[in-house]
Tab-separated table of C-alpha atoms in Angstrom:
chain	number	residue	atom	x	y	z
B	340	UNK	CA	-5.281	-13.266	20.811
B	341	UNK	CA	-4.348	-9.710	19.596
B	342	UNK	CA	-7.260	-7.707	18.273
B	343	UNK	CA	-7.169	-7.777	14.098
B	344	UNK	CA	-7.286	-4.524	11.818
B	345	UNK	CA	-8.615	-4.428	8.701
B	346	UNK	CA	-8.963	-0.991	6.184
B	347	UNK	CA	-11.907	-0.435	3.937
B	348	UNK	CA	-11.515	2.207	1.248
B	349	UNK	CA	-15.936	3.040	0.288
B	350	UNK	CA	-15.595	5.265	-3.096
B	351	UNK	CA	-18.293	8.639	-1.613
B	352	UNK	CA	-17.904	10.079	-5.590
B	353	UNK	CA	-18.951	8.808	-9.762
B	354	UNK	CA	-17.682	10.695	-12.870
B	355	UNK	CA	-21.560	11.851	-13.305
B	356	UNK	CA	-24.708	11.338	-12.181
B	357	UNK	CA	-26.337	7.924	-13.435
B	358	UNK	CA	-28.710	7.741	-15.529
B	359	UNK	CA	-32.784	7.236	-14.753
B	360	UNK	CA	-35.313	5.701	-17.776
B	361	UNK	CA	-38.833	5.584	-17.668
B	362	UNK	CA	-40.954	2.378	-19.139
B	363	UNK	CA	-44.540	1.508	-19.287
B	364	UNK	CA	-43.314	-1.845	-20.715
B	365	UNK	CA	-42.206	-3.285	-17.272
B	366	UNK	CA	-44.863	-5.907	-15.165
B	367	UNK	CA	-46.843	-4.777	-14.409
B	368	UNK	CA	-47.665	-6.988	-11.491
B	369	UNK	CA	-44.985	-4.979	-9.462
B	370	UNK	CA	-47.935	-2.640	-8.965
B	371	UNK	CA	-50.016	-4.787	-7.149
B	372	UNK	CA	-47.439	-5.303	-4.340
B	373	UNK	CA	-48.433	-2.972	-2.275
B	374	UNK	CA	-52.292	-3.468	-2.489
B	375	UNK	CA	-53.315	0.376	-4.456
B	376	UNK	CA	-53.264	0.375	-7.956
B	377	UNK	CA	-50.776	3.116	-7.890
B	378	UNK	CA	-47.289	3.181	-8.248
B	379	UNK	CA	-45.735	6.176	-7.424
B	380	UNK	CA	-42.538	4.374	-6.433
B	381	UNK	CA	-40.066	6.221	-9.554
B	382	UNK	CA	-41.404	9.915	-8.298
B	383	UNK	CA	-40.178	8.687	-4.803
B	384	UNK	CA	-37.157	7.035	-5.935
B	385	UNK	CA	-36.238	10.561	-7.394
B	386	UNK	CA	-37.081	12.278	-3.830
B	387	UNK	CA	-34.635	9.959	-2.220
B	388	UNK	CA	-31.921	10.275	-4.215
B	389	UNK	CA	-32.080	13.792	-3.694
B	390	UNK	CA	-32.214	13.658	0.600
B	391	UNK	CA	-29.266	11.134	0.293
B	392	UNK	CA	-27.482	13.025	-1.865
B	393	UNK	CA	-28.562	16.041	0.070
B	394	UNK	CA	-27.520	14.728	3.745
B	395	UNK	CA	-23.540	13.769	1.448
B	396	UNK	CA	-22.948	17.440	0.486
B	397	UNK	CA	-23.576	18.125	4.833
B	398	UNK	CA	-20.915	15.844	5.614
B	399	UNK	CA	-19.100	16.287	2.846
B	400	UNK	CA	-16.117	18.137	3.448
B	401	UNK	CA	-16.990	21.319	0.375
B	402	UNK	CA	-19.637	19.850	-0.856
B	403	UNK	CA	-22.057	21.794	-3.373
B	404	UNK	CA	-26.474	21.446	-2.702
B	405	UNK	CA	-27.534	23.399	-5.790
B	406	UNK	CA	-31.544	23.954	-7.919
B	407	UNK	CA	-29.894	24.051	-11.753
B	408	UNK	CA	-32.293	25.940	-14.191
B	409	UNK	CA	-34.405	22.833	-14.916
B	410	UNK	CA	-37.577	22.402	-13.892
B	411	UNK	CA	-40.572	20.541	-13.702
B	412	UNK	CA	-43.449	22.412	-15.568
B	413	UNK	CA	-47.204	22.935	-14.775
B	414	UNK	CA	-50.064	20.404	-15.173
B	415	UNK	CA	-50.845	24.016	-17.205
B	416	UNK	CA	-47.930	24.243	-19.266
B	417	UNK	CA	-47.466	20.877	-20.253
B	418	UNK	CA	-46.640	20.310	-23.843
B	419	UNK	CA	-45.361	16.573	-23.684
B	420	UNK	CA	-48.990	14.382	-23.837
B	421	UNK	CA	-47.517	11.281	-22.090
B	422	UNK	CA	-46.053	13.116	-19.185
B	423	UNK	CA	-47.070	11.808	-16.577
B	424	UNK	CA	-48.657	15.075	-13.652
B	425	UNK	CA	-47.753	14.903	-10.273
B	426	UNK	CA	-50.124	15.800	-7.508
B	427	UNK	CA	-48.132	17.415	-4.154
B	428	UNK	CA	-51.396	19.593	-2.873
B	429	UNK	CA	-50.990	22.287	-0.902
B	430	UNK	CA	-47.490	22.664	-1.003
B	431	UNK	CA	-45.188	25.646	0.051
B	432	UNK	CA	-43.149	27.778	-2.026
B	433	UNK	CA	-40.281	24.983	-0.852
B	434	UNK	CA	-42.135	21.842	-1.524
B	435	UNK	CA	-42.665	23.401	-4.654
B	436	UNK	CA	-39.878	24.023	-5.727
B	437	UNK	CA	-38.521	21.317	-4.468
B	438	UNK	CA	-40.593	19.100	-6.408
B	439	UNK	CA	-40.105	20.720	-9.735
B	440	UNK	CA	-36.402	20.654	-9.472
B	441	UNK	CA	-36.732	16.644	-8.401
B	442	UNK	CA	-39.105	16.221	-11.504
B	443	UNK	CA	-37.075	18.242	-13.589
B	444	UNK	CA	-35.795	16.204	-16.684
B	445	UNK	CA	-31.784	15.328	-16.691
B	446	UNK	CA	-31.037	17.025	-13.549
B	447	UNK	CA	-32.602	19.788	-11.344
B	448	UNK	CA	-29.514	19.611	-9.038
B	449	UNK	CA	-26.952	18.286	-8.577
B	450	UNK	CA	-24.850	17.821	-5.532
B	451	UNK	CA	-20.797	17.453	-5.377
B	452	UNK	CA	-17.882	19.021	-4.872
B	453	UNK	CA	-16.342	20.436	-7.609
B	454	UNK	CA	-11.986	20.074	-7.399
B	455	UNK	CA	-10.113	22.116	-9.767
B	456	UNK	CA	-12.565	22.424	-13.450
B	457	UNK	CA	-13.801	18.607	-12.558
B	458	UNK	CA	-17.310	17.773	-10.217
B	459	UNK	CA	-17.248	14.675	-8.128
B	460	UNK	CA	-20.670	13.950	-8.282
B	461	UNK	CA	-22.882	11.975	-4.997
B	462	UNK	CA	-22.991	8.118	-5.660
B	463	UNK	CA	-27.172	9.403	-5.805
B	464	UNK	CA	-26.798	11.602	-8.213
B	465	UNK	CA	-29.248	10.770	-10.838
B	466	UNK	CA	-30.326	11.877	-14.848
B	467	UNK	CA	-34.061	12.197	-16.217
B	468	UNK	CA	-34.576	11.873	-19.773
B	469	UNK	CA	-36.423	14.384	-21.845
B	470	UNK	CA	-39.370	12.355	-22.536
B	471	UNK	CA	-41.302	10.928	-20.853
B	472	UNK	CA	-41.285	13.800	-18.376
B	473	UNK	CA	-43.728	14.986	-15.241
B	474	UNK	CA	-45.764	17.533	-14.776
B	475	UNK	CA	-46.374	19.527	-11.267
B	476	UNK	CA	-49.615	19.847	-10.388
B	477	UNK	CA	-49.872	21.526	-6.805
B	478	UNK	CA	-52.292	24.688	-4.688
B	479	UNK	CA	-50.904	27.247	-3.900
B	480	UNK	CA	-51.276	30.685	-5.354
B	481	UNK	CA	-47.984	32.521	-5.398
B	482	UNK	CA	-45.284	31.908	-7.898
B	483	UNK	CA	-42.558	33.345	-6.432
B	484	UNK	CA	-40.213	30.655	-6.006
B	485	UNK	CA	-36.771	30.120	-4.016
B	486	UNK	CA	-33.744	29.002	-5.665
B	487	UNK	CA	-32.041	27.997	-2.800
B	488	UNK	CA	-31.786	24.141	-2.412
B	489	UNK	CA	-33.440	22.813	0.147
B	490	UNK	CA	-31.715	20.817	3.368
B	491	UNK	CA	-32.191	16.523	3.917
B	492	UNK	CA	-34.218	17.281	7.066
B	493	UNK	CA	-36.951	20.278	5.063
B	494	UNK	CA	-36.594	17.159	1.564
B	495	UNK	CA	-37.651	14.842	3.974
B	496	UNK	CA	-40.247	16.556	5.669
B	497	UNK	CA	-41.927	17.105	2.219
B	498	UNK	CA	-41.846	13.318	0.615
B	499	UNK	CA	-44.008	12.526	4.259
B	500	UNK	CA	-46.425	15.189	3.345
B	501	UNK	CA	-46.760	13.569	-0.242
B	502	UNK	CA	-46.912	9.938	1.302
B	503	UNK	CA	-49.693	10.620	3.593
B	504	UNK	CA	-51.548	12.643	0.914
B	505	UNK	CA	-51.448	9.572	-1.067
B	506	UNK	CA	-51.530	6.878	1.821
B	507	UNK	CA	-48.097	5.358	0.385
B	508	UNK	CA	-45.448	5.043	3.081
B	509	UNK	CA	-45.019	2.012	2.271
B	510	UNK	CA	-43.763	2.218	-1.194
B	511	UNK	CA	-41.813	5.147	0.537
B	512	UNK	CA	-40.005	2.883	2.270
B	513	UNK	CA	-39.621	0.581	-0.671
B	514	UNK	CA	-37.717	3.576	-2.701
B	515	UNK	CA	-35.811	4.328	-0.336
B	516	UNK	CA	-34.423	0.173	-0.370
B	517	UNK	CA	-34.443	1.046	-4.376
B	518	UNK	CA	-31.728	4.079	-3.656
B	519	UNK	CA	-29.625	2.975	-1.822
B	520	UNK	CA	-28.546	-0.097	-4.201
B	521	UNK	CA	-28.580	2.988	-7.083
B	522	UNK	CA	-24.015	2.757	-6.459
B	523	UNK	CA	-24.424	-1.128	-7.099
B	524	UNK	CA	-26.595	-0.997	-10.264
B	525	UNK	CA	-24.661	1.624	-11.747
B	526	UNK	CA	-21.369	-0.538	-10.637
B	527	UNK	CA	-23.139	-4.238	-12.478
B	528	UNK	CA	-23.145	-1.570	-15.399
B	529	UNK	CA	-27.198	-2.676	-15.207
B	530	UNK	CA	-29.260	0.089	-17.237
B	531	UNK	CA	-32.134	1.384	-14.803
B	532	UNK	CA	-35.919	0.802	-15.559
B	533	UNK	CA	-38.327	2.741	-13.872
B	534	UNK	CA	-41.967	2.153	-13.826
B	535	UNK	CA	-44.162	5.234	-15.447
B	536	UNK	CA	-45.840	7.217	-12.751
B	537	UNK	CA	-49.673	5.185	-12.728
B	538	UNK	CA	-51.788	7.092	-10.521
B	539	UNK	CA	-55.111	5.890	-8.704
B	540	UNK	CA	-58.918	7.969	-7.589
B	541	UNK	CA	-57.815	9.567	-4.204
B	542	UNK	CA	-60.587	8.806	-3.167
B	543	UNK	CA	-60.011	5.444	-3.554
B	544	UNK	CA	-56.463	5.211	-1.964
B	545	UNK	CA	-57.958	6.862	1.094
B	546	UNK	CA	-61.426	4.625	1.287
B	547	UNK	CA	-58.355	1.449	1.643
B	548	UNK	CA	-58.826	0.603	5.815
B	549	UNK	CA	-55.283	0.722	6.954
B	550	UNK	CA	-53.311	-2.105	8.098
B	551	UNK	CA	-50.516	-3.039	9.872
B	552	UNK	CA	-47.302	-0.441	9.350
B	553	UNK	CA	-50.040	2.349	7.278
B	554	UNK	CA	-49.892	3.612	10.176
B	555	UNK	CA	-45.815	3.949	10.216
B	556	UNK	CA	-45.162	6.842	8.920
B	557	UNK	CA	-41.103	7.344	7.773
B	558	UNK	CA	-39.577	9.546	11.054
B	559	UNK	CA	-37.462	6.392	11.537
B	560	UNK	CA	-35.150	7.656	9.199
B	561	UNK	CA	-34.597	10.677	11.036
B	562	UNK	CA	-33.299	8.602	14.220
B	563	UNK	CA	-30.408	7.268	15.582
B	564	UNK	CA	-28.331	8.043	12.416
B	565	UNK	CA	-29.790	5.768	10.632
B	566	UNK	CA	-29.766	7.961	7.684
B	567	UNK	CA	-25.778	8.096	8.012
B	568	UNK	CA	-25.692	4.512	8.056
B	569	UNK	CA	-28.131	3.401	4.856
B	570	UNK	CA	-24.981	5.338	3.042
B	571	UNK	CA	-22.285	4.071	4.686
B	572	UNK	CA	-23.761	0.757	3.384
B	573	UNK	CA	-24.843	2.421	0.557
B	574	UNK	CA	-21.713	3.225	-0.883
B	575	UNK	CA	-19.753	0.109	0.269
B	576	UNK	CA	-20.586	-1.774	-3.609
B	577	UNK	CA	-19.135	-4.960	-2.637
B	578	UNK	CA	-20.417	-5.062	0.414
B	579	UNK	CA	-24.450	-4.920	-0.367
B	580	UNK	CA	-23.126	-7.330	-2.886
B	581	UNK	CA	-21.990	-9.736	-0.143
B	582	UNK	CA	-25.046	-9.138	2.056
B	583	UNK	CA	-27.554	-9.791	-1.681
B	584	UNK	CA	-25.881	-13.100	-2.628
B	585	UNK	CA	-26.151	-14.674	1.337
B	586	UNK	CA	-29.130	-15.660	0.443
B	587	UNK	CA	-26.634	-18.615	-1.421
B	588	UNK	CA	-25.164	-19.633	1.449
B	589	UNK	CA	-25.603	-22.197	4.182
B	590	UNK	CA	-22.833	-22.848	6.118
B	591	UNK	CA	-23.296	-27.192	6.494
B	592	UNK	CA	-22.265	-27.078	3.047
B	593	UNK	CA	-18.724	-28.253	2.356
B	594	UNK	CA	-16.625	-27.333	-0.414
B	595	UNK	CA	-16.149	-30.224	-2.679
B	596	UNK	CA	-20.357	-30.671	-2.020
B	597	UNK	CA	-21.276	-27.014	-3.586
B	598	UNK	CA	-22.565	-27.992	-6.344
B	599	UNK	CA	-25.088	-30.157	-6.077
B	600	UNK	CA	-26.561	-26.993	-2.698
B	601	UNK	CA	-26.358	-24.541	-5.896
B	602	UNK	CA	-28.040	-26.554	-8.394
B	603	UNK	CA	-30.604	-27.571	-5.939
B	604	UNK	CA	-31.117	-24.503	-5.254
B	605	UNK	CA	-31.922	-22.845	-8.693
B	606	UNK	CA	-33.541	-26.136	-9.307
B	607	UNK	CA	-36.840	-25.234	-7.284
B	608	UNK	CA	-36.042	-20.817	-8.451
B	609	UNK	CA	-35.811	-21.437	-11.944
B	610	UNK	CA	-39.055	-22.119	-13.016
B	611	UNK	CA	-39.994	-19.061	-11.109
B	612	UNK	CA	-41.161	-16.618	-13.354
B	613	UNK	CA	-43.515	-14.387	-11.111
B	614	UNK	CA	-41.502	-11.973	-9.677
B	615	UNK	CA	-43.120	-11.053	-7.089
B	616	UNK	CA	-42.917	-14.863	-6.154
B	617	UNK	CA	-39.245	-15.013	-6.545
B	618	UNK	CA	-39.016	-11.551	-4.799
B	619	UNK	CA	-40.937	-13.012	-1.430
B	620	UNK	CA	-39.067	-17.175	-1.776
B	621	UNK	CA	-35.821	-14.385	-1.573
B	622	UNK	CA	-36.833	-12.585	1.245
B	623	UNK	CA	-38.021	-14.939	3.524
B	624	UNK	CA	-34.860	-17.608	2.834
B	625	UNK	CA	-33.227	-14.268	4.781
B	626	UNK	CA	-35.619	-12.101	6.566
B	627	UNK	CA	-33.117	-9.585	7.908
B	628	UNK	CA	-32.457	-8.626	4.786
B	629	UNK	CA	-35.910	-9.106	3.144
B	630	UNK	CA	-35.695	-4.553	2.598
B	631	UNK	CA	-32.748	-5.039	0.399
B	632	UNK	CA	-33.951	-7.938	-1.579
B	633	UNK	CA	-37.136	-4.983	-2.377
B	634	UNK	CA	-34.865	-3.001	-3.803
B	635	UNK	CA	-33.159	-5.461	-5.762
B	636	UNK	CA	-36.791	-6.860	-7.711
B	637	UNK	CA	-37.327	-3.227	-8.039
B	638	UNK	CA	-35.039	-2.194	-9.621
B	639	UNK	CA	-34.025	-5.829	-11.179
B	640	UNK	CA	-31.668	-6.615	-10.430
B	641	UNK	CA	-32.416	-9.777	-8.693
B	642	UNK	CA	-32.015	-11.911	-11.303
B	643	UNK	CA	-27.800	-10.752	-12.015
B	644	UNK	CA	-26.835	-11.506	-8.415
B	645	UNK	CA	-28.434	-15.155	-8.842
B	646	UNK	CA	-27.094	-15.366	-12.384
B	647	UNK	CA	-23.387	-15.459	-10.731
B	648	UNK	CA	-24.203	-16.918	-7.915
B	649	UNK	CA	-25.475	-19.930	-9.954
B	650	UNK	CA	-21.827	-20.032	-11.376
B	651	UNK	CA	-20.573	-20.118	-7.832
B	652	UNK	CA	-19.275	-16.787	-8.383
B	653	UNK	CA	-21.142	-15.097	-4.119
B	654	UNK	CA	-18.667	-13.027	-2.886
B	655	UNK	CA	-17.918	-12.044	1.255
B	656	UNK	CA	-17.182	-8.602	2.281
B	657	UNK	CA	-16.530	-8.806	6.146
B	658	UNK	CA	-17.895	-5.819	7.167
B	659	UNK	CA	-20.770	-5.792	5.307
B	660	UNK	CA	-21.498	-9.298	7.490
B	661	UNK	CA	-20.313	-7.508	11.197
B	662	UNK	CA	-22.873	-3.927	10.085
B	663	UNK	CA	-25.965	-6.500	9.306
B	664	UNK	CA	-24.556	-10.007	10.820
B	665	UNK	CA	-25.258	-11.944	8.751
B	666	UNK	CA	-23.587	-15.142	7.905
B	667	UNK	CA	-21.660	-14.991	4.405
B	668	UNK	CA	-18.543	-16.811	5.400
B	669	UNK	CA	-17.179	-20.145	6.929
B	670	UNK	CA	-15.155	-18.467	8.762
B	671	UNK	CA	-17.310	-16.341	11.030
B	672	UNK	CA	-18.215	-19.499	12.931
B	673	UNK	CA	-16.720	-19.777	16.472
B	674	UNK	CA	-13.866	-21.843	16.696
B	675	UNK	CA	-14.379	-26.210	18.591
B	676	UNK	CA	-11.716	-27.726	20.726
B	677	UNK	CA	-9.662	-30.500	19.219
B	678	UNK	CA	-11.195	-34.276	19.635
B	679	UNK	CA	-8.610	-37.285	19.353
B	680	UNK	CA	-6.211	-35.747	18.302
B	681	UNK	CA	-7.424	-33.495	15.345
B	682	UNK	CA	-8.729	-30.715	14.869
B	683	UNK	CA	-11.488	-29.719	12.294
B	684	UNK	CA	-9.636	-27.771	8.840
B	685	UNK	CA	-12.339	-25.416	8.958
B	686	UNK	CA	-10.680	-24.757	13.218
B	687	UNK	CA	-7.659	-24.770	11.323
B	688	UNK	CA	-8.535	-21.938	9.510
B	689	UNK	CA	-9.927	-20.435	11.408
B	690	UNK	CA	-7.024	-20.171	14.275
B	691	UNK	CA	-4.687	-20.166	11.137
B	692	UNK	CA	-6.182	-16.841	10.225
B	693	UNK	CA	-7.075	-15.544	14.080
B	694	UNK	CA	-3.231	-15.627	15.260
B	695	UNK	CA	-2.487	-14.209	11.447
B	696	UNK	CA	0.429	-16.891	10.992
B	697	UNK	CA	3.138	-15.387	8.442
B	698	UNK	CA	1.306	-16.551	5.026
B	699	UNK	CA	-2.555	-16.352	5.853
B	700	UNK	CA	-3.024	-12.077	7.294
B	701	UNK	CA	-5.988	-12.360	4.260
B	702	UNK	CA	-9.612	-13.399	4.174
B	703	UNK	CA	-9.851	-15.914	2.726
B	704	UNK	CA	-11.562	-15.663	-0.251
B	705	UNK	CA	-13.537	-19.963	-0.884
B	706	UNK	CA	-16.820	-18.408	2.213
B	707	UNK	CA	-17.157	-22.326	2.679
B	708	UNK	CA	-16.633	-25.232	4.883
B	709	UNK	CA	-13.298	-27.377	3.647
B	710	UNK	CA	-14.093	-30.885	5.187
B	711	UNK	CA	-11.694	-33.916	6.690
B	712	UNK	CA	-9.282	-33.569	9.811
B	713	UNK	CA	-6.331	-32.707	10.280
B	714	UNK	CA	-4.227	-34.395	12.398
B	715	UNK	CA	-2.534	-31.959	15.142
B	716	UNK	CA	0.560	-32.773	14.209
B	717	UNK	CA	0.432	-31.663	11.048
B	718	UNK	CA	-0.786	-28.051	11.663
B	719	UNK	CA	0.970	-25.009	12.729
B	720	UNK	CA	2.571	-24.043	16.160
B	721	UNK	CA	-0.315	-21.561	16.330
B	722	UNK	CA	-3.420	-23.882	15.457
B	723	UNK	CA	-1.745	-26.162	17.929
B	724	UNK	CA	-1.039	-23.272	21.345
B	725	UNK	CA	-4.933	-22.994	20.510
B	726	UNK	CA	-6.006	-26.153	19.382
B	727	UNK	CA	-8.185	-26.641	22.578
B	728	UNK	CA	-9.497	-23.201	23.223
B	729	UNK	CA	-12.907	-22.608	23.734
B	730	UNK	CA	-14.495	-19.191	22.520
B	731	UNK	CA	-11.693	-17.663	19.550
B	732	UNK	CA	-13.774	-16.466	17.415
B	733	UNK	CA	-14.732	-13.566	15.267
B	734	UNK	CA	-15.983	-9.999	16.845
B	735	UNK	CA	-16.607	-6.512	15.578
B	736	UNK	CA	-15.355	-4.177	17.950
B	737	UNK	CA	-15.215	-1.079	16.191
B	738	UNK	CA	-14.289	1.987	13.455
B	739	UNK	CA	-11.503	4.015	13.003
B	740	UNK	CA	-12.391	7.033	10.243
B	741	UNK	CA	-8.999	8.179	9.160
B	742	UNK	CA	-9.447	12.016	9.065
B	743	UNK	CA	-7.765	14.693	6.270
B	744	UNK	CA	-6.554	16.377	9.058
B	745	UNK	CA	-4.512	12.810	10.168
B	746	UNK	CA	-6.822	12.738	12.990
B	747	UNK	CA	-8.608	8.819	14.171
B	748	UNK	CA	-11.781	9.191	15.120
B	749	UNK	CA	-13.141	6.024	16.683
B	750	UNK	CA	-16.873	4.183	16.758
B	751	UNK	CA	-17.411	1.463	19.510
B	752	UNK	CA	-19.183	-1.314	18.154
B	753	UNK	CA	-22.117	-1.182	20.877
B	754	UNK	CA	-22.859	-4.093	22.188
B	755	UNK	CA	-20.470	-5.771	20.080
B	756	UNK	CA	-21.749	-8.399	18.272
B	757	UNK	CA	-20.522	-11.383	16.942
B	758	UNK	CA	-20.261	-12.037	13.211
B	759	UNK	CA	-22.876	-14.422	13.591
B	760	UNK	CA	-26.127	-14.344	13.231
B	761	UNK	CA	-28.910	-16.303	15.658
B	762	UNK	CA	-31.521	-16.607	13.071
B	763	UNK	CA	-35.141	-17.599	14.310
B	764	UNK	CA	-36.416	-20.100	12.746
B	765	UNK	CA	-39.221	-19.695	9.671
B	766	UNK	CA	-41.657	-22.052	9.294
B	767	UNK	CA	-41.070	-23.781	6.717
B	768	UNK	CA	-43.411	-22.840	2.906
B	769	UNK	CA	-44.057	-25.654	0.315
B	770	UNK	CA	-45.423	-23.696	-2.512
B	771	UNK	CA	-46.829	-25.187	-5.006
B	772	UNK	CA	-43.781	-25.251	-8.297
B	773	UNK	CA	-42.521	-27.548	-9.682
B	774	UNK	CA	-38.924	-29.468	-9.335
B	775	UNK	CA	-36.831	-29.463	-12.346
B	776	UNK	CA	-34.853	-32.018	-10.923
B	777	UNK	CA	-32.668	-32.258	-14.359
B	778	UNK	CA	-31.456	-28.894	-13.299
B	779	UNK	CA	-28.684	-31.452	-10.741
B	780	UNK	CA	-26.828	-32.048	-14.066
B	781	UNK	CA	-26.318	-35.589	-12.862
B	782	UNK	CA	-22.793	-36.334	-14.557
B	783	UNK	CA	-21.344	-33.178	-15.678
B	784	UNK	CA	-18.301	-30.970	-14.213
B	785	UNK	CA	-18.604	-29.765	-11.189
B	786	UNK	CA	-16.767	-26.071	-11.580
B	787	UNK	CA	-18.761	-24.707	-8.647
B	788	UNK	CA	-17.044	-27.300	-6.192
B	789	UNK	CA	-13.429	-27.840	-7.630
B	790	UNK	CA	-13.303	-24.253	-7.315
B	791	UNK	CA	-14.286	-24.038	-4.047
B	792	UNK	CA	-11.913	-26.588	-3.232
B	793	UNK	CA	-9.160	-25.712	-4.597
B	794	UNK	CA	-8.987	-22.478	-3.880
B	795	UNK	CA	-10.097	-22.908	0.242
B	796	UNK	CA	-6.828	-25.683	-0.005
B	797	UNK	CA	-4.598	-23.463	-1.319
B	798	UNK	CA	-5.340	-20.823	0.355
B	799	UNK	CA	-4.829	-23.740	3.694
B	800	UNK	CA	-2.302	-24.790	1.608
B	801	UNK	CA	0.011	-22.124	0.995
B	802	UNK	CA	3.095	-23.966	2.538
B	803	UNK	CA	3.027	-27.745	1.778
B	804	UNK	CA	0.570	-30.232	1.782
B	805	UNK	CA	0.107	-32.828	5.377
B	806	UNK	CA	1.066	-35.944	5.003
B	807	UNK	CA	-1.991	-37.788	4.231
B	808	UNK	CA	-2.931	-35.319	1.993
B	809	UNK	CA	-0.618	-36.598	-1.864
B	810	UNK	CA	-4.225	-37.040	-3.214
B	811	UNK	CA	-5.201	-33.254	-3.388
B	812	UNK	CA	-2.151	-31.822	-3.559
B	813	UNK	CA	-1.796	-33.797	-7.158
B	814	UNK	CA	-5.028	-32.974	-8.084
B	815	UNK	CA	-4.941	-29.584	-7.403
B	816	UNK	CA	-1.254	-29.471	-9.120
B	817	UNK	CA	-2.026	-31.654	-11.937
B	818	UNK	CA	-5.240	-29.715	-12.761
B	819	UNK	CA	-3.100	-26.295	-12.850
B	820	UNK	CA	-0.857	-27.661	-15.315
B	821	UNK	CA	1.867	-28.641	-12.676
B	822	UNK	CA	3.624	-31.565	-11.814
B	823	UNK	CA	3.013	-33.383	-8.168
B	824	UNK	CA	6.953	-34.322	-7.213
B	825	UNK	CA	5.679	-37.074	-5.005
B	826	UNK	CA	7.712	-36.268	-2.403
B	827	UNK	CA	5.538	-36.881	0.579
B	828	UNK	CA	5.932	-40.284	0.036
B	829	UNK	CA	7.681	-40.645	-2.415
B	830	UNK	CA	5.004	-41.649	-4.975
B	831	UNK	CA	4.621	-40.005	-7.687
B	832	UNK	CA	2.268	-39.664	-11.248
B	833	UNK	CA	3.570	-41.014	-14.514
B	834	UNK	CA	2.445	-41.111	-17.495
B	835	UNK	CA	0.046	-44.174	-18.478
B	836	UNK	CA	-0.144	-44.948	-14.809
B	837	UNK	CA	-3.558	-46.296	-15.896
B	838	UNK	CA	-5.470	-44.001	-13.564
B	839	UNK	CA	-7.302	-40.732	-13.425
B	840	UNK	CA	-6.286	-37.954	-10.793
B	841	UNK	CA	-9.573	-38.180	-10.904
B	842	UNK	CA	-10.323	-41.387	-9.334
B	843	UNK	CA	-7.338	-40.844	-7.053
B	844	UNK	CA	-8.957	-37.656	-5.420
B	845	UNK	CA	-12.488	-39.644	-5.264
B	846	UNK	CA	-10.691	-42.361	-3.785
B	847	UNK	CA	-8.548	-39.686	-1.091
B	848	UNK	CA	-12.290	-37.865	-0.729
B	849	UNK	CA	-13.957	-41.460	0.740
B	850	UNK	CA	-11.358	-41.972	3.290
B	851	UNK	CA	-12.341	-38.498	4.764
B	852	UNK	CA	-14.494	-37.539	7.204
B	853	UNK	CA	-16.627	-35.354	5.010
């Protein structure tokens, strides 16, 4: 089979900075997630927003990075009583000026591409409300501060110094996760509210014994282009959405069983009101995406993801799945050889897509496995040619960047991971949670299952149904307001037939190997 090439357009700018709001009314238990009474998340998010934007300005043609006239006031000159004072210790002139810019109300810095009279801002550009503000405390007798915006590497060093000063390296990681999700939160029209800065006594912070990852620093961000990879992932907001939503996907669930599966998930999750417990449950479900879920919990967008998933709205993105080796769709599974003259409908879908059969060149919207099998004699020729093959499947080959001058830069993936991920088994945790079995909604409409079934069969049978699929054909066409002509076996659906099409589908499905 020849390789596939798929285009992906990623927006790399926004129309205006994203407004942030600071509040002291948020769930105060979140500041205890990191084993300290001090919460520096809001300050660290402001710092990371600059760092990602500064790196963006370095690699985007004709981009500009500059400070504005706005600055955070020195703690000795604060006019607002409710302002939070940020202690940056013994800071250099460049560090003090940088902190004054990122803590300023409004926009203390700008990263944008000027085109005519318009500005195309970096996706992590932000603006702060006038109140409550930040004050700046530092130990430096010099008053001359440079107005030249510092590059991303220098800002990163100042951030590391701040994390080391306050013993909050873990919060530094968490804030980075939140900033990676900022473009997605903006696209979701979610108001972004951050917790106000709360400080614990410095000596109390330093008295805590260092444990585990607190010995680490943030230097890994500078290695192996990690920051650039996060920029690309962050801009692909649909991909970020698909990664977070993949927590609801299970490869063994068939399209006609989506509702019971989702209802079972939410019967467990819905009673959980503690954000820390809920976030931990989601992290354990897909451990290698725990980093993103932490940012989602900080920005309070995790419940929006779950709300969409409750109705079966679970997007997929093959690019993000490949980058992170996340299972999102049955299409990522390898093809199994046919047996006894029949092929699984799931493998039939995969082969139709892999061979790029004329009407199956696009990735199916439905990620849930189609149930049952199809006789080989009823499949397309391309499917029959590869029905007995072993090893067909999707494998990520690399990336081609189309450049402004018409040239193409090819980045080869090494060692070429498959789209699937073999996650290590996790020891099951039995939380003390009361399950509300009424959430299973017995007897109610199964809209998610119906939509998934209709979606995948509509994709698979775009050119007509196999002879043994008359029942599902009649159900899909009648439900969509059409009329089945019964041409496959001479039968027709007449008024007053005495049996609903739903009953016909039920009987037909009972004959299938589900």
